Amino acid sequence: MSHQESLTAYIAAFVAELYSSGITDVVVSPGSRSTPMAMVMAEHPELKVHIHVDERSAAFFALGIAKATNRPAAILCTSGTAAANYFPAIVEAHSSRVPLVVLTADRPHELREVGAPQAINQIHLYGQHVKWFAEMALPEGNREIIRYARTVCARAAAIAVQAPAGPVHLNFPFREPLIPKLDEELFQLEERPKGYVKVQTGDLTLDYYHFQDIAEKIKDKERGIIVCGNTADNRFTEAVTRLSKKLNFPILADPLSQLRSGSHSQENVIDTYDTFLRNEDAKTFLKPDVVVRFGAMPISKALTIFLKENHAAEQFVIDGGGGWRDPSALSTEMIFCNETIFCEQLLSFLDTKSPSGFLQDWQKVNLLTKENMSLVKDLTELSEGKLFYQLTDMLPEGATLFVGNSMPIRDLDSFFLNNDKSIKVMANRGANGIDGTVSTALGAALYSKSLYLVLGDLTFFHDLNGLIAAKLYNIDIHIILVNNNGGGIFSFLPQSEHPKNFELLFGTPLNLEFEHAVRMFNGRFTKIKDWDHLDMEMKNTMESKGIHVFEVVTKRDSNRDEHREFWRSVSREISNFVNGAQ
């Protein structure tokens, strides 16, 4: 068998197994050394091949696809620094438990560390930020190597989705010539044509006696709370709300928990804790004896501090990925069990309890806070807090809301309240960086229709080139650009008390006119004049295609002062209520 025939048989077997393993989306960045894999992928009749010339943006684009579908997406690039540009998205995928299959082409062994061009050390390039790495064998066409290629592929796809999900990395050394032999029988495999090996995985769970023991510990607790962070399981919402009702525990629902939107019962869902847990009287009044926590760490710093201050409480952390999400070392029990299974199994050991005064206290404080928060509607100037308060009214039923990091995600936490619109909320909260936000949102928009992205000007600038995907693949996206001309979050941090070099080092005003960049990608750009204008534009473009960017210009100092005055005002009302209730 010739080199070309061996190369083709090896790669075609791998690509066929890739599809058999459940991977349908591949994001390819053009390059020479990856030529054989890219050409064979493009020939597969079922694979969706998306071309993205910038590897950093391409990897985030694939990340968005995987986040939206809960299936692995694959990325392919050439050798050298192209592979290094994948690193930020791989870090995010690992931290946020998103499945990716990373395929990097490489020089063969004889061209490594001898000064060959575009050759860097790609062995374990991503270190501990991938779940598994394999240096692939050089292509051969014999049965043993074909079986090997297919087995490694199936194994990689299975490891990527096995809890905790995450990225895996396969490095492919290819010798020249790189052009495969393409023909009609490219993917007709003689042996096990429907897939070489099927990998079965299951959810982590506990035995009967462990559930019984946990139920005994919490069933008589009156002052308990449930904290829910980002959880990917669609079944979890119904299960945890039923558990909350049985225990009479309030649910402190992070916006990424998907508990603040939908048709499920929201009676026990507390959504304004980020505001009232800044108040010392409220924190004393609502002090828990037991905490049951699911999912990723919550966004709210106020909630994180509250949990730390109650370190004496029994704290149960349930993690279906078997991780250790406990940065403050608070857990008294770390429970490796699928979150939905935990709720459903625990229910069978619990009796329905009479209404709880502690739950009612949380509900009353939450309602009072909401009533005072409604005053934000009276603001006439364009305001970041009011923007997120009004989003539930502005977004259509079933929309997906993707939110950038820094201030937008925090304003989402504070002002995006319970609603029945089934709005799915997404963000890159693994490593909490601002890089790749536009690309991730566009990847998600391939499968999540009516996608709205809200982000700041620095985040938008950081990934402007990501807009090319929308142009190339006709992806529809609405972007609300909050432009406060710099890093707004730093105005809330201690750095702001040192004004000498604050603007130089932290404020970092860009003074950019984003309209020109948006139009370069065939997008429509609108600078918002006032609230009525934003409302009209959102309604008029709801069914429109393409890129729509609405720039909402705000002032960093005014935004900071507005937030602080709002928190002070609400805090006074809460203190009056709590002191009167005690």
Coordinates of C-alpha atoms in Angstrom, one line a residue:
M1 CA 0.0 0.0 0.0
S2 CA 1.4 3.4 -1.0
H3 CA 2.0 6.3 1.4
Q4 CA -1.0 8.1 0.0
E5 CA -3.3 5.1 0.3
S6 CA -2.1 4.4 3.9
L7 CA -2.6 8.1 4.9
T8 CA -6.1 8.1 3.4
A9 CA -7.2 4.8 5.0
Y10 CA -6.0 5.8 8.4
I11 CA -7.6 9.3 8.4
A12 CA -10.8 8.1 6.8
A13 CA -11.2 5.5 9.5
F14 CA -10.7 8.0 12.2
V15 CA -13.1 10.6 10.7
A16 CA -15.8 7.9 10.2
E17 CA -15.4 6.9 13.8
L18 CA -15.6 10.5 14.9
Y19 CA -19.1 10.7 13.4
S20 CA -20.1 7.3 14.8
S21 CA -19.0 8.5 18.2
G22 CA -21.6 11.3 18.1
I23 CA -19.6 14.3 16.9
T24 CA -21.3 16.1 14.1
D25 CA -19.6 19.6 14.2
V26 CA -15.9 20.2 13.3
V27 CA -14.3 23.7 13.3
V28 CA -11.3 23.7 11.0
S29 CA -8.7 26.4 10.8
P30 CA -6.7 26.3 7.5
G31 CA -3.1 25.1 7.4
S32 CA -0.7 22.9 5.5
R33 CA 0.2 20.1 7.9
S34 CA -3.5 19.5 8.7
T35 CA -4.3 19.1 5.0
P36 CA -5.1 15.4 4.9
M37 CA -7.5 15.5 7.9
A38 CA -9.2 18.6 6.7
M39 CA -9.7 17.3 3.2
V40 CA -11.1 14.0 4.4
M41 CA -13.4 15.7 6.9
A42 CA -14.8 17.9 4.1
E43 CA -15.7 14.7 2.1
H44 CA -17.8 13.2 4.9
P45 CA -21.4 13.6 4.0
E46 CA -22.7 14.0 7.6
L47 CA -20.1 16.1 9.2
K48 CA -20.7 19.8 9.5
V49 CA -17.4 21.5 8.8
H50 CA -17.1 25.1 9.8
I51 CA -14.0 27.0 8.6
H52 CA -12.6 29.7 10.9
V53 CA -9.2 31.3 10.0
D54 CA -8.3 32.4 13.6
E55 CA -7.5 29.5 15.8
R56 CA -8.3 31.3 19.1
S57 CA -11.7 32.4 17.8
A58 CA -12.3 29.0 16.2
A59 CA -11.8 27.1 19.5
F60 CA -14.2 29.4 21.3
F61 CA -16.7 29.0 18.4
A62 CA -16.6 25.2 19.0
L63 CA -16.9 25.8 22.7
G64 CA -20.2 27.6 22.0
I65 CA -21.5 24.7 19.9
A66 CA -20.7 22.2 22.6
K67 CA -22.3 24.4 25.3
A68 CA -25.5 24.7 23.3
T69 CA -25.8 21.0 22.3
N70 CA -24.2 19.3 25.3
R71 CA -22.3 17.2 22.7
P72 CA -18.5 17.3 21.9
A73 CA -17.4 19.5 19.1
A74 CA -14.1 18.9 17.4
I75 CA -11.4 21.4 16.4
L76 CA -8.6 20.9 13.9
C77 CA -5.6 23.1 13.2
T78 CA -2.1 22.9 11.7
S79 CA 1.2 22.6 13.7
G80 CA 3.1 25.3 15.6
T81 CA 1.6 28.4 17.2
A82 CA -1.8 27.6 15.6
A83 CA -2.2 24.9 18.3
A84 CA -1.1 27.3 21.0
N85 CA -3.9 29.7 20.0
Y86 CA -6.4 27.1 21.1
F87 CA -5.2 27.3 24.7
P88 CA -7.6 30.0 26.2
A89 CA -10.7 28.1 25.0
I90 CA -9.3 24.8 26.2
V91 CA -8.7 26.3 29.6
E92 CA -12.3 27.6 29.6
A93 CA -13.7 24.2 28.4
H94 CA -11.8 22.4 31.2
S95 CA -12.9 24.8 33.9
S96 CA -16.5 24.9 32.8
R97 CA -16.8 21.2 32.0
V98 CA -17.6 21.5 28.3
P99 CA -16.6 18.6 25.9
L100 CA -14.2 19.3 23.1
V101 CA -12.0 17.0 21.0
V102 CA -8.9 18.9 20.0
L103 CA -7.1 17.6 16.9
T104 CA -3.7 19.1 16.2
A105 CA -1.5 18.3 13.2
D106 CA 2.2 18.0 13.8
R107 CA 5.6 17.4 12.1
P108 CA 6.7 13.8 12.2
H109 CA 9.3 12.8 14.8
E110 CA 12.3 13.3 12.6
L111 CA 11.5 17.0 12.1
R112 CA 11.1 17.8 15.8
E113 CA 13.8 19.8 17.6
V114 CA 16.0 20.2 14.5
G115 CA 15.0 23.7 13.4
A116 CA 12.2 22.6 11.1
P117 CA 9.7 25.5 10.4
Q118 CA 6.4 25.6 12.2
A119 CA 7.5 22.9 14.6
I120 CA 7.0 23.4 18.3
N121 CA 6.8 20.8 21.1
Q122 CA 3.1 19.8 21.0
I123 CA 3.4 16.8 23.4
H124 CA 1.1 17.5 26.3
L125 CA 0.9 21.1 25.0
Y126 CA -2.2 21.8 27.2
G127 CA -0.9 20.2 30.3
Q128 CA -3.5 19.5 33.0
H129 CA -6.1 21.5 31.1
V130 CA -7.2 18.5 29.1
K131 CA -8.7 15.3 30.5
W132 CA -6.6 13.0 28.2
F133 CA -3.8 13.3 25.7
A134 CA -2.6 10.9 23.0
E135 CA 0.3 11.2 20.6
M136 CA -1.2 9.4 17.6
A137 CA 0.8 6.8 15.6
L138 CA 2.1 7.7 12.1
P139 CA -0.5 6.7 9.5
E140 CA -0.4 3.2 8.2
G141 CA -3.0 1.2 6.3
N142 CA -2.8 -2.2 8.0
R143 CA -5.7 -3.6 10.0
E144 CA -4.1 -3.2 13.4
I145 CA -3.4 0.5 12.9
I146 CA -6.8 1.2 11.5
R147 CA -8.4 -0.5 14.5
Y148 CA -6.1 1.6 16.7
A149 CA -7.1 4.9 15.1
R150 CA -10.8 4.1 15.5
T151 CA -10.4 2.9 19.1
V152 CA -8.6 6.0 20.1
C153 CA -11.2 8.2 18.5
A154 CA -14.1 6.5 20.3
R155 CA -12.2 6.6 23.5
A156 CA -11.5 10.3 23.1
A157 CA -15.1 11.2 22.4
A158 CA -16.3 9.1 25.4
I159 CA -13.7 10.7 27.8
A160 CA -14.8 14.2 26.6
V161 CA -18.4 13.6 27.7
Q162 CA -17.8 11.5 30.8
A163 CA -18.5 13.5 33.9
P164 CA -16.9 15.9 34.5
A165 CA -17.0 16.7 30.8
G166 CA -14.1 18.5 29.2
P167 CA -11.5 18.7 26.4
V168 CA -9.2 15.9 25.2
H169 CA -6.2 16.3 22.9
L170 CA -5.0 14.1 20.0
N171 CA -1.8 15.1 18.3
F172 CA -1.3 13.7 14.7
P173 CA 2.1 13.6 13.1
F174 CA 1.9 13.6 9.3
R175 CA 4.7 13.0 6.7
E176 CA 4.6 14.6 3.3
P177 CA 3.1 14.3 0.8
L178 CA -0.1 15.4 2.5
I179 CA -2.7 15.0 -0.2
P180 CA -5.1 12.1 0.5
K181 CA -6.6 9.9 -2.2
L182 CA -10.3 10.9 -2.3
D183 CA -12.8 8.5 -3.9
E184 CA -16.4 7.4 -3.5
E185 CA -15.6 4.5 -1.1
L186 CA -13.7 6.7 1.3
F187 CA -15.8 5.9 4.4
Q188 CA -16.9 2.3 3.5
L189 CA -15.3 0.4 6.3
E190 CA -15.1 -3.4 6.0
E191 CA -15.0 -4.1 9.7
R192 CA -17.8 -2.8 12.1
P193 CA -19.1 -0.1 9.7
K194 CA -21.4 1.4 12.3
G195 CA -18.6 2.1 14.8
Y196 CA -15.7 0.1 16.0
V197 CA -16.3 0.3 19.8
K198 CA -19.2 1.7 21.8
V199 CA -18.2 3.2 25.1
Q200 CA -20.9 3.0 27.9
T201 CA -20.7 5.5 30.7
G202 CA -23.0 6.2 33.6
D203 CA -23.9 8.8 36.3
L204 CA -22.3 8.9 39.7
T205 CA -24.7 7.9 42.4
L206 CA -24.8 6.6 46.0
D207 CA -26.2 3.4 47.6
Y208 CA -29.4 3.2 49.5
Y209 CA -27.8 3.7 52.9
H210 CA -25.9 6.8 52.0
F211 CA -29.2 8.5 50.9
Q212 CA -30.9 7.3 54.0
D213 CA -28.0 8.7 56.2
I214 CA -28.1 12.2 54.4
A215 CA -31.9 12.3 54.8
E216 CA -31.6 11.6 58.5
K217 CA -29.2 14.5 58.9
I218 CA -31.3 17.2 57.2
K219 CA -34.9 16.1 57.4
D220 CA -35.5 17.9 60.8
K221 CA -33.5 21.0 59.9
E222 CA -35.6 24.1 59.9
R223 CA -33.0 26.7 58.9
G224 CA -31.7 25.3 55.6
I225 CA -31.0 26.8 52.2
I226 CA -30.3 25.3 48.8
V227 CA -27.7 27.1 46.6
C228 CA -27.8 26.3 42.9
G229 CA -25.0 27.3 40.5
N230 CA -24.5 26.4 36.8
T231 CA -25.8 22.9 36.1
A232 CA -25.9 21.4 32.6
D233 CA -28.6 18.7 33.3
N234 CA -32.0 19.8 31.9
R235 CA -33.8 17.5 34.4
F236 CA -32.3 19.2 37.4
T237 CA -34.8 22.1 37.6
E238 CA -37.8 20.0 38.3
A239 CA -36.0 17.7 40.7
V240 CA -34.5 20.5 42.8
T241 CA -37.7 22.5 43.0
R242 CA -39.5 19.3 44.3
L243 CA -36.7 18.8 46.9
S244 CA -37.0 22.4 48.0
K245 CA -40.8 22.0 48.5
K246 CA -40.3 18.8 50.5
L247 CA -37.6 20.3 52.8
N248 CA -39.1 23.9 52.9
F249 CA -35.7 25.2 52.0
P250 CA -35.4 28.4 49.9
I251 CA -33.4 28.0 46.6
L252 CA -30.8 30.7 46.1
A253 CA -30.7 30.5 42.3
D254 CA -27.7 31.7 40.4
P255 CA -28.8 33.0 36.9
L256 CA -26.8 30.3 35.2
S257 CA -28.7 27.6 37.2
Q258 CA -31.7 28.1 34.7
L259 CA -34.0 28.3 37.7
R260 CA -35.0 32.0 37.3
S261 CA -36.7 31.4 34.0
G262 CA -39.4 28.9 32.9
S263 CA -42.7 27.4 33.7
H264 CA -41.5 25.5 36.8
S265 CA -42.6 26.4 40.3
Q266 CA -40.6 29.5 41.4
E267 CA -42.4 29.9 44.8
N268 CA -39.2 29.0 46.7
V269 CA -36.7 30.5 44.2
I270 CA -34.9 33.5 45.7
D271 CA -33.5 35.8 43.1
T272 CA -32.4 39.1 44.8
Y273 CA -30.0 37.6 47.4
D274 CA -27.1 39.4 45.7
T275 CA -28.7 42.7 46.9
F276 CA -30.0 41.9 50.3
L277 CA -27.0 39.7 51.4
R278 CA -25.0 42.9 51.4
N279 CA -27.0 43.9 54.5
E280 CA -25.7 42.8 57.9
D281 CA -29.1 42.7 59.5
A282 CA -30.5 40.5 56.8
K283 CA -27.5 38.1 57.0
T284 CA -28.0 37.7 60.8
F285 CA -31.8 37.3 60.3
L286 CA -31.4 34.6 57.6
K287 CA -28.5 32.7 59.2
P288 CA -28.8 29.0 58.1
D289 CA -27.9 25.8 60.0
V290 CA -27.5 23.7 56.9
V291 CA -26.5 24.5 53.3
V292 CA -27.1 22.1 50.3
R293 CA -25.2 23.3 47.3
F294 CA -25.4 22.1 43.6
G295 CA -23.4 23.1 40.6
A296 CA -20.6 25.5 39.9
M297 CA -19.7 28.3 42.4
P298 CA -22.3 31.1 42.3
I299 CA -21.5 34.4 40.6
S300 CA -22.5 36.6 43.6
K301 CA -19.6 37.7 45.8
A302 CA -22.2 38.7 48.5
L303 CA -23.5 35.1 48.5
T304 CA -19.9 33.7 48.6
I305 CA -19.1 35.9 51.7
F306 CA -22.4 34.8 53.3
L307 CA -21.5 31.1 52.9
K308 CA -18.0 31.7 54.3
E309 CA -19.4 33.6 57.3
N310 CA -21.6 30.6 58.1
H311 CA -18.8 28.1 58.1
A312 CA -20.3 26.5 61.3
A313 CA -23.3 25.4 59.3
E314 CA -23.4 21.8 57.9
Q315 CA -22.6 22.3 54.2
F316 CA -23.3 19.5 51.7
V317 CA -21.8 19.9 48.2
I318 CA -23.2 17.6 45.5
D319 CA -21.1 17.2 42.5
G320 CA -22.0 14.8 39.7
G321 CA -18.6 15.3 38.1
G322 CA -16.6 14.2 41.2
G323 CA -14.8 17.5 41.4
W324 CA -14.0 19.6 44.4
R325 CA -15.9 22.9 44.0
D326 CA -15.2 24.3 47.4
P327 CA -12.7 27.2 47.2
S328 CA -13.5 28.3 50.8
A329 CA -13.1 24.8 52.3
L330 CA -16.6 24.9 53.8
S331 CA -18.0 21.5 53.0
T332 CA -18.8 19.1 55.8
E333 CA -19.8 16.5 53.2
M334 CA -18.6 16.2 49.6
I335 CA -21.0 14.1 47.8
F336 CA -20.1 12.6 44.4
C337 CA -23.5 12.0 42.9
N338 CA -25.4 13.2 39.8
E339 CA -27.3 16.3 41.0
T340 CA -30.7 15.2 39.6
I341 CA -30.4 11.6 40.9
F342 CA -29.5 13.0 44.3
C343 CA -32.6 15.1 44.5
E344 CA -34.9 12.4 43.2
Q345 CA -33.5 9.7 45.4
L346 CA -33.5 11.8 48.5
L347 CA -37.2 12.7 48.1
S348 CA -38.1 9.1 48.8
F349 CA -36.6 9.4 52.3
L350 CA -38.3 12.6 53.2
D351 CA -41.8 13.4 54.6
T352 CA -43.6 16.5 53.7
K353 CA -43.1 19.2 56.4
S354 CA -45.4 21.9 57.6
P355 CA -44.7 25.4 56.3
S356 CA -41.4 26.9 57.6
G357 CA -41.1 30.3 59.2
F358 CA -37.5 30.4 58.0
L359 CA -38.5 29.9 54.4
Q360 CA -41.2 32.6 54.8
D361 CA -38.5 35.0 56.2
W362 CA -36.4 34.5 53.0
Q363 CA -39.5 35.0 50.8
K364 CA -40.5 38.2 52.6
V365 CA -37.0 39.7 52.4
N366 CA -36.8 38.7 48.7
L367 CA -40.2 40.3 48.0
L368 CA -39.3 43.5 49.9
T369 CA -36.1 43.7 47.9
K370 CA -37.9 43.3 44.6
E371 CA -40.4 46.0 45.5
N372 CA -37.6 48.4 46.2
M373 CA -35.6 47.3 43.1
S374 CA -38.6 48.2 40.9
L375 CA -37.6 51.8 41.4
V376 CA -34.8 51.2 38.9
K377 CA -37.5 51.5 36.2
D378 CA -37.8 55.2 37.0
L379 CA -34.3 55.9 35.8
T380 CA -34.3 58.0 32.7
E381 CA -30.6 57.9 31.7
L382 CA -29.2 54.8 30.1
S383 CA -28.2 52.5 32.9
E384 CA -26.6 49.1 33.2
G385 CA -28.7 48.0 36.1
K386 CA -32.0 49.1 34.4
L387 CA -30.9 47.3 31.2
F388 CA -30.8 43.9 32.9
Y389 CA -33.9 44.6 35.0
Q390 CA -35.8 45.2 31.7
L391 CA -34.3 42.3 29.7
T392 CA -37.0 39.8 30.8
D393 CA -39.6 42.1 29.1
M394 CA -37.5 42.8 26.0
L395 CA -36.5 39.2 25.2
P396 CA -38.8 36.9 23.3
E397 CA -40.1 33.6 24.7
G398 CA -37.5 30.9 24.5
A399 CA -34.6 33.2 23.8
T400 CA -31.0 32.4 24.7
L401 CA -29.2 35.1 26.7
F402 CA -25.4 35.0 26.6
V403 CA -23.7 37.4 29.0
G404 CA -20.1 38.7 29.0
N405 CA -18.0 38.6 32.1
S406 CA -16.9 41.5 34.3
M407 CA -19.8 43.9 35.1
P408 CA -22.5 42.5 32.7
I409 CA -22.6 39.0 34.5
R410 CA -22.8 40.7 37.9
D411 CA -25.6 43.0 36.8
L412 CA -27.3 40.0 35.4
D413 CA -27.0 38.3 38.8
S414 CA -28.4 41.4 40.6
F415 CA -31.2 42.5 38.2
F416 CA -32.3 39.6 36.1
L417 CA -35.2 38.3 38.1
N418 CA -37.7 35.4 38.0
N419 CA -39.8 35.1 34.9
D420 CA -41.9 32.5 33.0
K421 CA -40.3 33.0 29.6
S422 CA -38.0 30.0 29.5
I423 CA -35.0 32.1 28.8
K424 CA -31.8 30.1 28.7
V425 CA -28.8 31.9 30.2
M426 CA -25.2 31.2 29.2
A427 CA -21.8 32.6 30.0
N428 CA -18.1 31.6 30.0
R429 CA -17.8 31.2 33.8
G430 CA -15.2 28.5 33.9
A431 CA -12.1 30.8 34.0
N432 CA -14.2 34.0 34.0
G433 CA -12.2 35.6 31.2
I434 CA -13.4 38.1 28.7
D435 CA -11.6 36.5 25.7
G436 CA -13.6 34.6 23.1
T437 CA -17.0 35.8 24.2
V438 CA -18.3 36.8 20.8
S439 CA -17.1 33.6 19.2
T440 CA -18.6 31.4 21.9
A441 CA -21.9 33.1 21.6
L442 CA -21.9 32.7 17.8
G443 CA -21.1 29.0 18.2
A444 CA -24.1 28.7 20.6
A445 CA -26.2 30.6 18.1
L446 CA -25.9 27.9 15.5
Y447 CA -28.2 25.7 17.7
S448 CA -29.8 28.3 20.0
K449 CA -32.1 30.5 18.0
S450 CA -33.1 34.0 19.1
L451 CA -29.7 34.4 20.8
Y452 CA -29.0 37.8 22.5
L453 CA -25.5 38.7 23.6
V454 CA -24.9 41.4 26.2
L455 CA -21.3 42.4 26.8
G456 CA -19.0 45.4 27.6
D457 CA -16.9 47.3 25.2
L458 CA -13.5 45.8 26.2
T459 CA -15.0 42.3 25.9
F460 CA -16.4 43.2 22.4
F461 CA -13.1 44.6 21.3
H462 CA -11.2 41.6 22.6
D463 CA -13.0 39.3 20.1
L464 CA -14.2 41.5 17.3
N465 CA -12.8 39.2 14.7
G466 CA -15.1 36.5 16.0
L467 CA -17.9 38.2 14.0
I468 CA -16.5 36.7 10.8
A469 CA -18.4 33.5 11.7
A470 CA -21.7 35.3 11.6
K471 CA -20.9 36.7 8.2
L472 CA -19.6 33.4 6.7
Y473 CA -22.4 31.2 8.1
N474 CA -25.3 33.6 8.2
I475 CA -25.7 33.3 11.9
D476 CA -28.4 35.5 13.5
I477 CA -27.4 37.3 16.6
H478 CA -28.5 40.4 18.6
I479 CA -25.7 42.1 20.5
I480 CA -26.3 44.7 23.2
L481 CA -23.0 46.5 23.6
V482 CA -22.7 48.3 26.9
N483 CA -20.1 50.9 26.2
N484 CA -18.8 52.7 29.3
N485 CA -15.4 53.3 27.5
G486 CA -13.3 51.1 29.6
G487 CA -13.1 48.5 32.4
G488 CA -16.3 49.4 34.4
I489 CA -15.8 46.7 37.1
F490 CA -12.6 48.3 38.3
S491 CA -14.6 51.3 39.5
F492 CA -16.1 49.0 42.2
L493 CA -12.7 47.6 43.3
P494 CA -10.1 49.0 45.7
Q495 CA -8.0 50.2 42.8
S496 CA -10.5 53.0 42.3
E497 CA -9.4 54.6 45.6
H498 CA -6.0 55.3 44.0
P499 CA -6.8 57.8 41.2
K500 CA -3.3 58.8 40.2
N501 CA -2.8 56.0 37.5
F502 CA -6.3 54.5 37.7
E503 CA -7.3 55.4 34.1
L504 CA -4.0 54.4 32.7
L505 CA -3.8 51.0 34.4
F506 CA -7.5 50.0 34.9
G507 CA -10.0 52.4 33.3
T508 CA -8.3 51.8 29.9
P509 CA -10.6 53.9 27.8
L510 CA -10.5 52.8 24.1
N511 CA -12.5 55.7 22.5
L512 CA -13.5 53.4 19.6
E513 CA -16.3 53.8 17.1
F514 CA -17.5 50.2 16.8
E515 CA -19.9 51.0 14.0
H516 CA -17.1 50.7 11.4
A517 CA -16.1 47.2 12.6
V518 CA -19.6 46.0 12.7
R519 CA -20.4 47.1 9.2
M520 CA -17.2 45.4 8.0
F521 CA -18.9 42.1 8.9
N522 CA -22.2 43.2 7.1
G523 CA -23.8 43.9 10.5
R524 CA -26.3 46.5 11.4
F525 CA -25.3 49.0 14.0
T526 CA -27.6 51.3 16.1
K527 CA -26.5 53.7 18.7
I528 CA -29.3 53.8 21.3
K529 CA -30.6 57.2 22.2
D530 CA -32.9 56.4 25.1
W531 CA -35.0 53.5 26.6
D532 CA -37.9 53.9 24.1
H533 CA -35.4 53.7 21.3
L534 CA -33.9 50.5 22.6
D535 CA -37.4 49.0 23.2
M536 CA -38.4 49.9 19.6
E537 CA -35.2 48.5 18.0
M538 CA -35.5 45.3 20.0
K539 CA -39.1 44.8 18.8
N540 CA -38.5 45.8 15.2
T541 CA -35.5 43.4 14.8
M542 CA -36.8 40.4 16.7
E543 CA -37.4 38.5 13.5
S544 CA -34.6 40.0 11.5
K545 CA -31.6 38.1 10.2
G546 CA -27.9 38.7 10.5
I547 CA -25.9 40.7 13.0
H548 CA -27.6 43.5 15.0
V549 CA -25.6 45.6 17.4
F550 CA -27.2 48.0 19.8
E551 CA -24.7 50.3 21.5
V552 CA -25.9 51.5 24.9
V553 CA -23.5 54.2 26.1
T554 CA -23.2 54.6 29.9
K555 CA -20.8 56.4 32.2
R556 CA -18.5 54.4 34.5
D557 CA -18.6 56.8 37.5
S558 CA -22.3 57.4 37.3
N559 CA -22.9 53.6 37.1
R560 CA -20.8 53.0 40.2
D561 CA -22.6 55.8 42.1
E562 CA -26.0 54.6 41.0
H563 CA -25.3 51.0 42.1
R564 CA -24.0 52.1 45.5
E565 CA -26.9 54.4 46.2
F566 CA -29.3 51.7 45.1
W567 CA -27.7 49.2 47.5
R568 CA -27.8 51.7 50.3
S569 CA -31.5 52.5 49.7
V570 CA -32.6 48.9 49.6
S571 CA -30.4 48.1 52.6
R572 CA -32.2 50.7 54.7
E573 CA -35.6 49.2 53.9
I574 CA -34.4 45.7 54.7
S575 CA -32.9 46.8 58.1
N576 CA -36.2 48.5 59.0
F577 CA -38.1 45.3 58.1
V578 CA -35.7 42.9 59.9
N579 CA -35.5 45.0 63.0
G580 CA -39.3 45.3 63.1
A581 CA -39.8 41.5 62.6
Q582 CA -37.5 40.5 65.4

